[in-house]
Amino acid sequence: MKSVIDIKDLSTKELEEIIAVAEDIIENPEKYAHKCDGKKLATLFFEPSTRTRLSFEAAMYELGGHVLSMSDAMSSSASKGESVADTAKTVSCYADIIAMRHPKEGAPLVAAMNASVPVINAGDGGHNHPTQTLADLLTIHREKGRFDNLTVGLCGDLKFGRTVHSLINALIRYKGIKFVLISPDELKVPSYVKNEIKDCGLEYVQTKDLEEFMPQLDILYMTRVQRERFFNEEDYLRLKDSYILTPEKLATAKEDLSIMHPLPRVNEISVAVDDDKRACYFKQVLNGKYMRMALILKLLEVK
Ligand code: NCD
């Protein structure tokens, strides 16, 4: 039984298999409509979510399975003081697989250590978000047709943005990736993540200046400043609008740039960019559902 807590829990070969299954689901959805008949997914979300929870649930329904959903920590026994370990043991009695989001870094790992069914990390604090990375990888695969030799700009809250940490940890497996890490000083990528880039012998630059690097980028991954992780509101207010992508700022960008964002967007991308053919963020949303379908099939060992 395998859980996915970190994107590193999946080998490069497994990532590529999941992408191939997702592509096949897109082409032949009817083939998959009953693959999970009789199976149950539990979604345990102790933090807000729109896309991740609903796409997990849509994924399970499209596989013919059922969903048990807990969308609000206050309505669960966690509010009475139940531990993550006990919750995981309990939910294992009802469901075949669990997707968990939690504000505390490491909570889904604790759940996986105590559950008797696979656990998927659907976002843990400012740490990791491996299934968003699956959505991102399918998007890059479909837009670019490769993972090698890409200049990837990551922009915004690179400190607390868990999707950024997981995406970096997926892309460092490939050759010729160059990261441009664009953030205010206070929101730089944590050193433990930068060390992973260095250890793989890849290049990165850190900058505050999006416009300077715009012409070099193959991918621009915008992120929201993570208000809920700040210790004080003043810092958030000062930093929240550090980057706002507009059609004017894209004037020097490549014709085939892919503009990505895990969403939700607050102000980081002007709605005027949505009509640009390079905007991929709503495709990412849909790709997330297909990749979660493929991941559920893999973890439930459905052929
Ligand atoms: C992200 C998250 O929850 O980390 N959202 C998502 O799952 N698509 C990004 C964010 O909240 O900013």
Tab-separated table of C-alpha atoms and ligand atoms in Angstrom:
chain	number	residue	atom	x	y	z
A	1	MET	CA	0.000	0.000	0.000
A	2	LYS	CA	1.426	3.297	-1.083
A	3	SER	CA	0.617	6.851	0.018
A	4	VAL	CA	1.617	10.075	-1.743
A	5	ILE	CA	2.713	12.692	0.772
A	6	ASP	CA	5.532	14.247	-1.232
A	7	ILE	CA	5.975	14.344	-5.010
A	8	LYS	CA	9.198	12.397	-4.348
A	9	ASP	CA	7.026	9.435	-3.355
A	10	LEU	CA	6.514	8.986	-7.103
A	11	SER	CA	9.454	7.985	-9.289
A	12	THR	CA	9.983	9.663	-12.641
A	13	LYS	CA	8.718	6.484	-14.305
A	14	GLU	CA	5.573	6.528	-12.137
A	15	LEU	CA	4.955	10.217	-12.946
A	16	GLU	CA	5.204	9.416	-16.625
A	17	GLU	CA	2.823	6.446	-16.255
A	18	ILE	CA	0.288	8.673	-14.456
A	19	ILE	CA	0.530	11.233	-17.262
A	20	ALA	CA	-0.002	8.476	-19.866
A	21	VAL	CA	-3.087	7.184	-18.011
A	22	ALA	CA	-4.466	10.746	-17.702
A	23	GLU	CA	-3.997	11.245	-21.453
A	24	ASP	CA	-5.841	7.979	-22.080
A	25	ILE	CA	-8.676	9.071	-19.755
A	26	ILE	CA	-8.990	12.298	-21.771
A	27	GLU	CA	-9.211	10.289	-25.016
A	28	ASN	CA	-11.382	7.398	-23.741
A	29	PRO	CA	-13.344	8.440	-20.631
A	30	GLU	CA	-15.894	5.621	-21.082
A	31	LYS	CA	-13.161	3.017	-20.541
A	32	TYR	CA	-12.711	4.327	-16.995
A	33	ALA	CA	-16.336	4.954	-15.965
A	34	HIS	CA	-16.600	1.816	-13.797
A	35	LYS	CA	-13.007	1.238	-12.734
A	36	CYS	CA	-13.732	2.196	-9.111
A	37	ASP	CA	-17.246	0.767	-8.769
A	38	GLY	CA	-17.897	0.083	-5.089
A	39	LYS	CA	-14.813	2.006	-3.884
A	40	LYS	CA	-14.935	5.008	-1.561
A	41	LEU	CA	-12.716	8.087	-1.375
A	42	ALA	CA	-12.759	10.170	1.826
A	43	THR	CA	-11.827	13.839	1.444
A	44	LEU	CA	-10.717	15.286	4.791
A	45	PHE	CA	-10.165	19.002	4.366
A	46	PHE	CA	-9.124	20.982	7.445
A	47	GLU	CA	-8.428	24.075	5.299
A	48	PRO	CA	-10.429	25.880	2.599
A	49	SER	CA	-10.411	24.466	-0.919
A	50	THR	CA	-12.421	24.708	-4.110
A	51	ARG	CA	-10.434	22.984	-6.861
A	52	THR	CA	-8.547	20.333	-4.961
A	53	ARG	CA	-11.468	18.894	-3.013
A	54	LEU	CA	-14.014	19.147	-5.809
A	55	SER	CA	-11.620	17.727	-8.387
A	56	PHE	CA	-10.818	14.755	-6.143
A	57	GLU	CA	-14.532	14.169	-5.723
A	58	ALA	CA	-15.310	14.629	-9.436
A	59	ALA	CA	-12.407	12.275	-10.200
A	60	MET	CA	-13.827	9.524	-7.963
A	61	TYR	CA	-17.352	9.943	-9.362
A	62	GLU	CA	-16.034	9.760	-12.933
A	63	LEU	CA	-14.358	6.464	-12.021
A	64	GLY	CA	-17.692	5.098	-10.767
A	65	GLY	CA	-16.732	5.359	-7.085
A	66	HIS	CA	-18.282	7.108	-4.101
A	67	VAL	CA	-17.160	9.981	-1.906
A	68	LEU	CA	-17.278	10.638	1.841
A	69	SER	CA	-16.559	14.302	2.374
A	70	MET	CA	-15.473	16.345	5.335
A	71	SER	CA	-15.016	19.888	4.175
A	72	ASP	CA	-14.918	21.741	7.458
A	73	ALA	CA	-12.653	20.982	10.407
A	74	MET	CA	-15.160	22.520	12.810
A	75	SER	CA	-17.782	19.938	11.868
A	76	SER	CA	-15.436	17.021	12.622
A	77	SER	CA	-14.194	15.504	15.884
A	78	ALA	CA	-10.917	17.391	15.361
A	79	SER	CA	-12.794	20.298	16.961
A	80	LYS	CA	-13.236	18.106	20.073
A	81	GLY	CA	-9.504	17.447	20.193
A	82	GLU	CA	-9.207	14.197	18.215
A	83	SER	CA	-5.701	13.583	16.879
A	84	VAL	CA	-4.864	13.232	13.185
A	85	ALA	CA	-3.675	9.684	13.941
A	86	ASP	CA	-7.016	8.652	15.438
A	87	THR	CA	-8.955	10.343	12.638
A	88	ALA	CA	-6.883	8.399	10.081
A	89	LYS	CA	-7.478	5.075	11.872
A	90	THR	CA	-11.200	5.821	12.011
A	91	VAL	CA	-11.617	6.882	8.389
A	92	SER	CA	-9.669	3.774	7.269
A	93	CYS	CA	-12.661	1.751	8.542
A	94	TYR	CA	-14.982	3.508	6.081
A	95	ALA	CA	-12.985	4.456	2.991
A	96	ASP	CA	-10.581	2.764	0.544
A	97	ILE	CA	-8.461	5.880	0.047
A	98	ILE	CA	-8.087	9.256	1.789
A	99	ALA	CA	-7.203	12.726	0.464
A	100	MET	CA	-6.240	15.056	3.310
A	101	ARG	CA	-5.538	18.802	3.458
A	102	HIS	CA	-4.310	20.244	6.735
A	103	PRO	CA	-2.845	23.572	7.929
A	104	LYS	CA	-0.062	21.758	9.820
A	105	GLU	CA	2.993	20.666	7.870
A	106	GLY	CA	3.380	16.900	8.193
A	107	ALA	CA	-0.222	16.117	9.214
A	108	PRO	CA	-0.920	13.988	6.097
A	109	LEU	CA	2.299	12.069	6.804
A	110	VAL	CA	1.049	11.299	10.314
A	111	ALA	CA	-2.258	10.220	8.770
A	112	ALA	CA	-0.434	7.910	6.331
A	113	MET	CA	1.547	6.343	9.193
A	114	ASN	CA	-1.686	5.504	10.993
A	115	ALA	CA	-4.127	4.731	8.198
A	116	SER	CA	-4.600	1.266	6.764
A	117	VAL	CA	-5.506	2.708	3.336
A	118	PRO	CA	-3.500	4.983	1.002
A	119	VAL	CA	-3.369	8.665	1.982
A	120	ILE	CA	-2.866	11.495	-0.508
A	121	ASN	CA	-1.545	14.842	0.699
A	122	ALA	CA	-3.905	17.472	-0.698
A	123	GLY	CA	-1.780	20.306	0.738
A	124	ASP	CA	-0.038	20.541	4.128
A	125	GLY	CA	0.535	24.058	5.459
A	126	GLY	CA	3.287	25.905	3.598
A	127	HIS	CA	5.052	22.647	2.771
A	128	ASN	CA	3.910	20.434	-0.126
A	129	HIS	CA	1.060	19.937	-2.552
A	130	PRO	CA	1.943	16.976	-4.755
A	131	THR	CA	-1.363	16.612	-6.616
A	132	GLN	CA	-1.245	20.247	-7.749
A	133	THR	CA	2.130	19.316	-9.190
A	134	LEU	CA	0.492	16.454	-11.076
A	135	ALA	CA	-1.918	18.993	-12.606
A	136	ASP	CA	1.026	21.263	-13.418
A	137	LEU	CA	3.034	18.453	-15.025
A	138	LEU	CA	0.195	17.358	-17.298
A	139	THR	CA	-0.258	21.002	-18.308
A	140	ILE	CA	3.449	21.398	-19.119
A	141	HIS	CA	3.414	18.072	-20.979
A	142	ARG	CA	0.428	19.121	-23.101
A	143	GLU	CA	1.620	22.669	-23.719
A	144	LYS	CA	5.325	22.059	-24.237
A	145	GLY	CA	5.590	18.370	-25.111
A	146	ARG	CA	8.687	18.041	-22.923
A	147	PHE	CA	10.109	18.593	-19.453
A	148	ASP	CA	13.745	19.091	-20.479
A	149	ASN	CA	15.442	22.402	-21.308
A	150	LEU	CA	12.801	24.780	-20.005
A	151	THR	CA	13.316	28.129	-18.309
A	152	VAL	CA	10.704	28.193	-15.567
A	153	GLY	CA	9.840	31.469	-13.808
A	154	LEU	CA	8.162	31.034	-10.431
A	155	CYS	CA	6.732	34.312	-9.189
A	156	GLY	CA	5.077	35.568	-5.999
A	157	ASP	CA	5.021	33.888	-2.610
A	158	LEU	CA	7.773	31.302	-3.013
A	159	LYS	CA	8.211	30.950	0.744
A	160	PHE	CA	4.762	29.782	1.780
A	161	GLY	CA	3.565	28.622	-1.646
A	162	ARG	CA	3.463	24.845	-1.248
A	163	THR	CA	2.667	24.283	-4.928
A	164	VAL	CA	6.007	25.922	-5.791
A	165	HIS	CA	7.971	23.599	-3.492
A	166	SER	CA	6.401	20.471	-4.951
A	167	LEU	CA	6.740	21.655	-8.551
A	168	ILE	CA	10.443	22.377	-8.064
A	169	ASN	CA	10.878	18.898	-6.590
A	170	ALA	CA	9.307	17.360	-9.665
A	171	LEU	CA	11.179	19.406	-12.277
A	172	ILE	CA	14.657	18.932	-10.769
A	173	ARG	CA	14.584	15.395	-12.195
A	174	TYR	CA	14.852	16.739	-15.739
A	175	LYS	CA	17.827	18.021	-17.736
A	176	GLY	CA	18.472	21.616	-18.624
A	177	ILE	CA	15.827	23.141	-16.370
A	178	LYS	CA	16.648	26.688	-15.326
A	179	PHE	CA	14.643	28.237	-12.506
A	180	VAL	CA	14.051	31.979	-12.225
A	181	LEU	CA	12.808	32.556	-8.682
A	182	ILE	CA	10.983	35.890	-8.627
A	183	SER	CA	9.808	37.193	-5.244
A	184	PRO	CA	10.168	39.985	-2.701
A	185	ASP	CA	13.061	39.388	-0.263
A	186	GLU	CA	10.654	38.312	2.479
A	187	LEU	CA	9.058	35.591	0.334
A	188	LYS	CA	12.061	33.778	-1.150
A	189	VAL	CA	12.149	30.016	-1.735
A	190	PRO	CA	13.218	28.260	1.512
A	191	SER	CA	16.870	27.126	1.563
A	192	TYR	CA	15.953	23.446	1.878
A	193	VAL	CA	14.213	23.669	-1.502
A	194	LYS	CA	17.059	25.668	-3.099
A	195	ASN	CA	19.508	23.034	-1.867
A	196	GLU	CA	17.552	20.392	-3.785
A	197	ILE	CA	18.040	22.416	-6.986
A	198	LYS	CA	21.768	22.756	-6.324
A	199	ASP	CA	22.158	19.086	-5.442
A	200	CYS	CA	20.769	18.182	-8.857
A	201	GLY	CA	23.362	20.423	-10.515
A	202	LEU	CA	20.679	22.723	-11.951
A	203	GLU	CA	20.824	26.494	-12.262
A	204	TYR	CA	18.653	29.073	-10.567
A	205	VAL	CA	18.601	32.827	-10.254
A	206	GLN	CA	16.814	34.770	-7.526
A	207	THR	CA	15.425	38.158	-8.428
A	208	LYS	CA	12.761	40.687	-7.569
A	209	ASP	CA	12.390	41.752	-11.180
A	210	LEU	CA	9.822	39.867	-13.262
A	211	GLU	CA	10.117	42.150	-16.277
A	212	GLU	CA	13.876	41.740	-16.628
A	213	PHE	CA	13.563	37.968	-17.002
A	214	MET	CA	10.253	37.860	-18.907
A	215	PRO	CA	11.862	37.459	-22.385
A	216	GLN	CA	13.732	34.299	-21.288
A	217	LEU	CA	10.805	32.372	-19.826
A	218	ASP	CA	9.144	29.292	-21.319
A	219	ILE	CA	6.836	28.987	-18.322
A	220	LEU	CA	5.657	31.686	-15.944
A	221	TYR	CA	4.075	30.209	-12.809
A	222	MET	CA	2.320	32.970	-10.855
A	223	THR	CA	1.233	32.460	-7.238
A	224	ARG	CA	-0.934	34.174	-4.651
A	225	VAL	CA	0.607	35.719	-1.530
A	226	GLN	CA	-0.492	33.214	1.149
A	227	ARG	CA	-2.279	35.512	3.584
A	228	GLU	CA	-3.230	32.692	5.980
A	229	ARG	CA	0.436	31.866	6.665
A	230	PHE	CA	1.496	35.406	7.666
A	231	PHE	CA	2.148	36.294	11.275
A	232	ASN	CA	0.880	39.832	10.840
A	233	GLU	CA	-1.602	41.496	8.543
A	234	GLU	CA	0.642	44.535	7.955
A	235	ASP	CA	3.283	42.437	6.217
A	236	TYR	CA	0.617	40.806	4.094
A	237	LEU	CA	-0.840	44.160	3.061
A	238	ARG	CA	2.614	45.463	2.149
A	239	LEU	CA	3.500	42.414	0.046
A	240	LYS	CA	0.202	41.260	-1.426
A	241	ASP	CA	0.387	43.220	-4.665
A	242	SER	CA	4.113	42.762	-5.299
A	243	TYR	CA	3.394	41.317	-8.757
A	244	ILE	CA	0.422	41.912	-10.999
A	245	LEU	CA	0.677	40.379	-14.451
A	246	THR	CA	-0.938	42.522	-17.134
A	247	PRO	CA	-1.025	42.329	-20.968
A	248	GLU	CA	1.521	45.210	-21.045
A	249	LYS	CA	4.041	43.248	-18.965
A	250	LEU	CA	3.709	40.338	-21.388
A	251	ALA	CA	4.820	42.496	-24.324
A	252	THR	CA	8.382	41.151	-24.193
A	253	ALA	CA	7.422	37.527	-23.462
A	254	LYS	CA	7.931	34.595	-25.829
A	255	GLU	CA	5.124	33.768	-28.267
A	256	ASP	CA	4.898	30.289	-26.787
A	257	LEU	CA	5.167	31.216	-23.111
A	258	SER	CA	2.822	29.170	-20.889
A	259	ILE	CA	1.257	31.269	-18.138
A	260	MET	CA	0.309	29.061	-15.205
A	261	HIS	CA	-1.221	29.605	-11.755
A	262	PRO	CA	-2.461	26.964	-9.297
A	263	LEU	CA	-5.382	29.305	-8.432
A	264	PRO	CA	-7.132	30.841	-6.550
A	265	ARG	CA	-5.972	34.129	-8.025
A	266	VAL	CA	-6.395	37.269	-5.988
A	267	ASN	CA	-4.724	40.108	-7.900
A	268	GLU	CA	-1.623	38.485	-9.395
A	269	ILE	CA	-2.994	38.085	-12.906
A	270	SER	CA	-5.220	40.751	-14.377
A	271	VAL	CA	-8.399	39.270	-15.891
A	272	ALA	CA	-7.355	40.975	-19.121
A	273	VAL	CA	-4.691	38.234	-19.457
A	274	ASP	CA	-7.341	35.481	-19.514
A	275	ASP	CA	-7.976	35.974	-23.231
A	276	ASP	CA	-4.278	35.658	-24.092
A	277	LYS	CA	-3.697	32.345	-25.858
A	278	ARG	CA	-0.721	31.762	-23.562
A	279	ALA	CA	-2.923	31.658	-20.423
A	280	CYS	CA	-3.131	28.030	-19.214
A	281	TYR	CA	-4.508	28.329	-15.698
A	282	PHE	CA	-8.007	27.126	-16.409
A	283	LYS	CA	-6.604	24.207	-18.421
A	284	GLN	CA	-4.556	23.378	-15.305
A	285	VAL	CA	-7.804	23.109	-13.318
A	286	LEU	CA	-9.206	20.477	-15.680
A	287	ASN	CA	-5.892	18.639	-15.941
A	288	GLY	CA	-5.928	18.320	-12.146
A	289	LYS	CA	-9.068	16.201	-12.304
A	290	TYR	CA	-7.589	13.800	-14.888
A	291	MET	CA	-4.341	13.428	-12.965
A	292	ARG	CA	-6.217	12.764	-9.712
A	293	MET	CA	-8.229	10.078	-11.526
A	294	ALA	CA	-4.992	8.482	-12.722
A	295	LEU	CA	-3.450	8.719	-9.243
A	296	ILE	CA	-6.486	7.129	-7.540
A	297	LEU	CA	-6.326	4.229	-10.041
A	298	LYS	CA	-2.636	3.762	-9.324
A	299	LEU	CA	-2.941	3.825	-5.529
A	300	LEU	CA	-5.976	1.502	-5.529
A	301	GLU	CA	-3.999	-0.756	-7.887
A	302	VAL	CA	-6.842	-0.860	-10.387
A	303	LYS	CA	-5.737	-2.313	-13.724
B	1	NCD	C1	-3.143	26.176	-3.909
B	1	NCD	C2	-2.985	25.649	-2.501
B	1	NCD	O1	-3.977	25.314	-1.857
B	1	NCD	O2	-1.844	25.559	-2.083
B	1	NCD	N1	-4.426	26.014	-4.411
B	1	NCD	C3	-4.758	24.850	-5.032
B	1	NCD	O3	-4.802	23.804	-4.431
B	1	NCD	N2	-4.980	24.901	-6.351
B	1	NCD	C4	-2.614	27.546	-4.082
B	1	NCD	C5	-3.126	28.630	-3.191
B	1	NCD	O4	-3.959	28.416	-2.322
B	1	NCD	O5	-2.653	29.752	-3.378
